Short mmCIF file of C-alpha atoms and ligand atoms in Angstrom, two decimals:
data_model
loop_
_atom_site.label_atom_id
_atom_site.label_comp_id
_atom_site.label_asym_id
_atom_site.label_seq_id
_atom_site.Cartn_x
_atom_site.Cartn_y
_atom_site.Cartn_z
CA MET A 213 150.16 125.36 86.47
CA ASN A 214 148.05 128.24 87.74
CA GLU A 215 149.68 129.76 90.83
CA THR A 216 146.42 130.72 92.57
CA LEU A 217 145.58 128.54 95.55
CA ILE A 218 141.88 127.73 95.85
CA PHE A 219 140.44 126.67 99.20
CA PRO A 220 137.32 127.44 101.26
CA ARG A 221 138.30 130.43 103.37
CA GLY A 222 136.94 130.00 106.89
CA GLY A 223 136.11 126.36 106.05
CA LYS A 224 136.66 123.42 108.36
CA ARG A 225 140.18 122.11 108.45
CA ASN A 226 139.30 118.84 106.69
CA GLU A 227 137.50 120.76 103.92
CA ILE A 228 140.58 122.92 103.41
CA TYR A 229 142.89 119.89 103.30
CA THR A 230 140.54 118.17 100.84
CA ALA A 231 140.74 121.21 98.55
CA LEU A 232 144.52 121.44 98.92
CA LEU A 233 145.51 117.82 98.23
CA PRO A 234 144.93 117.79 94.45
CA GLN A 235 146.55 121.21 94.14
CA ILE A 236 149.61 119.98 96.02
CA GLN A 237 149.79 116.97 93.73
CA ALA A 238 149.61 119.23 90.67
CA VAL A 239 152.26 121.61 92.02
CA ILE A 240 154.76 118.87 92.86
CA ALA A 241 154.19 117.11 89.54
CA ASP A 242 155.64 120.19 87.82
CA THR A 243 159.28 119.80 88.81
CA ASP A 244 161.83 117.15 89.78
CA ASP A 245 163.43 119.63 92.15
CA LEU A 246 162.84 118.55 95.76
CA ILE A 247 163.74 121.93 97.29
CA ALA A 248 161.30 123.77 95.01
CA ASN A 249 158.55 121.36 96.01
CA LEU A 250 159.28 121.59 99.75
CA ALA A 251 159.24 125.39 99.42
CA ASN A 252 155.86 125.39 97.69
CA VAL A 253 154.30 122.86 100.09
CA SER A 254 155.42 125.07 103.01
CA ALA A 255 153.91 128.11 101.28
CA ILE A 256 150.61 126.34 100.56
CA LEU A 257 150.16 125.17 104.17
CA LYS A 258 151.13 128.58 105.54
CA GLN A 259 148.74 130.40 103.20
CA ALA A 260 145.81 128.06 103.80
CA PHE A 261 146.06 127.75 107.60
CA ASP A 262 148.27 130.65 108.68
CA PHE A 263 150.20 128.40 111.05
CA HIS A 264 152.94 130.12 113.06
CA TRP A 265 155.73 128.07 111.41
CA VAL A 266 155.63 125.49 108.62
CA GLY A 267 158.69 123.89 107.16
CA PHE A 268 160.99 120.99 106.52
CA TYR A 269 164.14 119.63 108.11
CA ARG A 270 166.21 117.23 105.98
CA ALA A 271 168.26 114.36 107.37
CA THR A 272 171.76 115.39 106.33
CA SER A 273 173.41 112.49 108.18
CA PRO A 274 172.04 109.42 110.02
CA GLU A 275 171.70 111.50 113.20
CA MET A 276 171.28 115.14 112.16
CA LEU A 277 168.43 117.23 110.75
CA THR A 278 169.21 120.46 108.90
CA LEU A 279 166.77 123.27 108.21
CA GLY A 280 165.14 123.21 104.79
CA PRO A 281 162.52 125.35 103.07
CA PHE A 282 160.07 126.96 105.49
CA GLN A 283 157.62 129.79 106.07
CA GLY A 284 157.64 131.72 109.32
CA PRO A 285 160.11 133.20 111.78
CA LEU A 286 163.84 132.47 111.95
CA ALA A 287 164.43 128.84 112.98
CA CYS A 288 167.08 126.56 114.51
CA VAL A 289 169.45 125.27 111.80
CA SER A 290 170.57 121.89 113.18
CA ILE A 291 168.55 119.41 115.26
CA PRO A 292 170.16 116.12 116.36
CA PHE A 293 167.90 113.06 116.11
CA GLU A 294 168.05 112.75 119.92
CA ARG A 295 166.55 116.19 120.53
CA GLY A 296 163.17 117.86 120.31
CA VAL A 297 159.94 116.89 118.62
CA CYS A 298 161.57 116.87 115.19
CA GLY A 299 164.31 114.57 116.47
CA ALA A 300 161.72 112.20 117.99
CA ALA A 301 159.83 111.99 114.67
CA ALA A 302 163.07 111.33 112.78
CA ARG A 303 164.35 108.77 115.29
CA GLU A 304 161.08 106.88 115.83
CA ARG A 305 160.00 107.33 112.17
CA LYS A 306 156.53 108.18 113.48
CA THR A 307 154.35 111.28 113.49
CA GLN A 308 154.59 113.25 116.73
CA LEU A 309 151.49 115.14 117.83
CA VAL A 310 152.27 117.44 120.75
CA PRO A 311 149.24 119.28 122.21
CA ASP A 312 151.37 121.32 124.63
CA VAL A 313 155.05 121.77 123.80
CA GLU A 314 155.89 122.77 127.38
CA LYS A 315 155.00 119.23 128.45
CA PHE A 316 157.24 117.58 125.84
CA PRO A 317 160.62 116.70 127.41
CA GLY A 318 163.42 118.15 125.30
CA HIS A 319 161.23 120.36 123.15
CA ILE A 320 163.40 122.89 121.30
CA ALA A 321 161.87 126.35 121.58
CA CYS A 322 162.90 128.08 118.37
CA SER A 323 160.08 130.53 119.06
CA GLY A 324 158.43 131.29 122.40
CA LEU A 325 155.13 131.68 120.55
CA SER A 326 154.93 127.97 119.63
CA LYS A 327 152.40 126.21 121.85
CA SER A 328 151.57 122.99 119.99
CA GLU A 329 153.27 121.10 117.24
CA ILE A 330 152.96 118.26 114.75
CA VAL A 331 155.95 116.65 113.06
CA VAL A 332 155.53 114.08 110.25
CA PRO A 333 158.51 112.08 108.96
CA LEU A 334 159.08 110.94 105.38
CA VAL A 335 160.55 107.46 105.61
CA TYR A 336 162.12 105.66 102.66
CA ASN A 337 164.14 102.45 102.78
CA GLY A 338 163.70 102.32 106.55
CA GLU A 339 165.39 105.72 107.02
CA THR A 340 163.93 109.14 107.78
CA GLN A 341 164.75 111.37 104.82
CA LEU A 342 163.09 114.55 106.08
CA VAL A 343 160.40 115.79 108.45
CA LEU A 344 157.59 118.30 108.06
CA ASP A 345 157.29 120.44 111.19
CA ILE A 346 154.26 122.64 111.88
CA ASP A 347 154.06 124.87 114.94
CA SER A 348 150.95 126.66 116.19
CA ASP A 349 150.67 129.58 118.56
CA LYS A 350 147.60 127.85 120.08
CA VAL A 351 147.68 124.97 122.54
CA ASN A 352 146.12 121.72 121.25
CA ASP A 353 145.78 122.94 117.66
CA PHE A 354 146.41 119.60 115.91
CA ASP A 355 144.52 116.32 115.86
CA ALA A 356 144.08 113.10 113.90
CA THR A 357 142.71 115.05 110.91
CA ASP A 358 145.97 116.96 110.54
CA ARG A 359 147.94 113.76 110.97
CA GLU A 360 145.94 111.96 108.29
CA TYR A 361 146.19 114.68 105.64
CA LEU A 362 149.78 115.70 106.38
CA GLU A 363 150.86 112.05 106.17
CA GLN A 364 149.17 111.90 102.75
CA ILE A 365 151.05 115.00 101.65
CA LEU A 366 154.36 113.45 102.70
CA ASP A 367 153.38 110.30 100.85
CA PHE A 368 152.92 112.37 97.67
CA ILE A 369 156.39 113.85 98.17
CA ARG A 370 157.88 110.41 98.85
CA LYS A 371 156.33 108.96 95.70
CA ARG A 372 157.41 111.98 93.66
CA HIS A 373 161.04 112.10 94.77
CA TRP A 374 162.06 108.74 96.21
CA ILE A 375 160.30 106.20 94.04
CA VAL A 376 161.38 106.23 90.42
N1 SME B 426 160.21 122.82 118.12
C1 SME B 426 160.97 121.93 117.28
C2 SME B 426 162.17 122.63 116.71
C3 SME B 426 161.97 123.23 115.39
S1 SME B 426 161.19 124.66 115.36
O1 SME B 426 160.15 124.87 116.28
C4 SME B 426 161.02 125.40 113.93
C5 SME B 426 161.40 120.70 118.03
O2 SME B 426 161.31 120.60 119.27
O3 SME B 426 161.85 119.78 117.37
#
């Protein structure tokens, strides 16, 4: 696998996602190691969009998320399912799109620069296995396009690592 990421610089977000999806599939096909793949998916999304923070939290018990591979500033290590945007995604097993984090009750401010956030869960066997969390330093930076493509990316990861 060639390690150069190809995407239209300055392109529209959906054009960038469209370019990234097959590259993400190729990257994650290369190894059975989940952590390696979560690390590279974080790196790809950070490089392509320069989001403030991109990374994964894994469900390490039925009610606790623990920090996984990420790109960006230092982050909170443990997030209970009952707290924050990540906890809501894990608990409800549904994508959370938060245009303004200050208006989200219980938002966990790992970084004061985060203004909007999207969190997508990976659900297998009725249980949240992990979540992808992306934070932006701009208010209202995520919409249905992000949701659609990020859910596809988590579907690739689910099929790669949870369905044998
Ligand atoms: N803001 C998140 C916590 C994780 S970090 O921002 C990296 C939340 O409320 O779940």
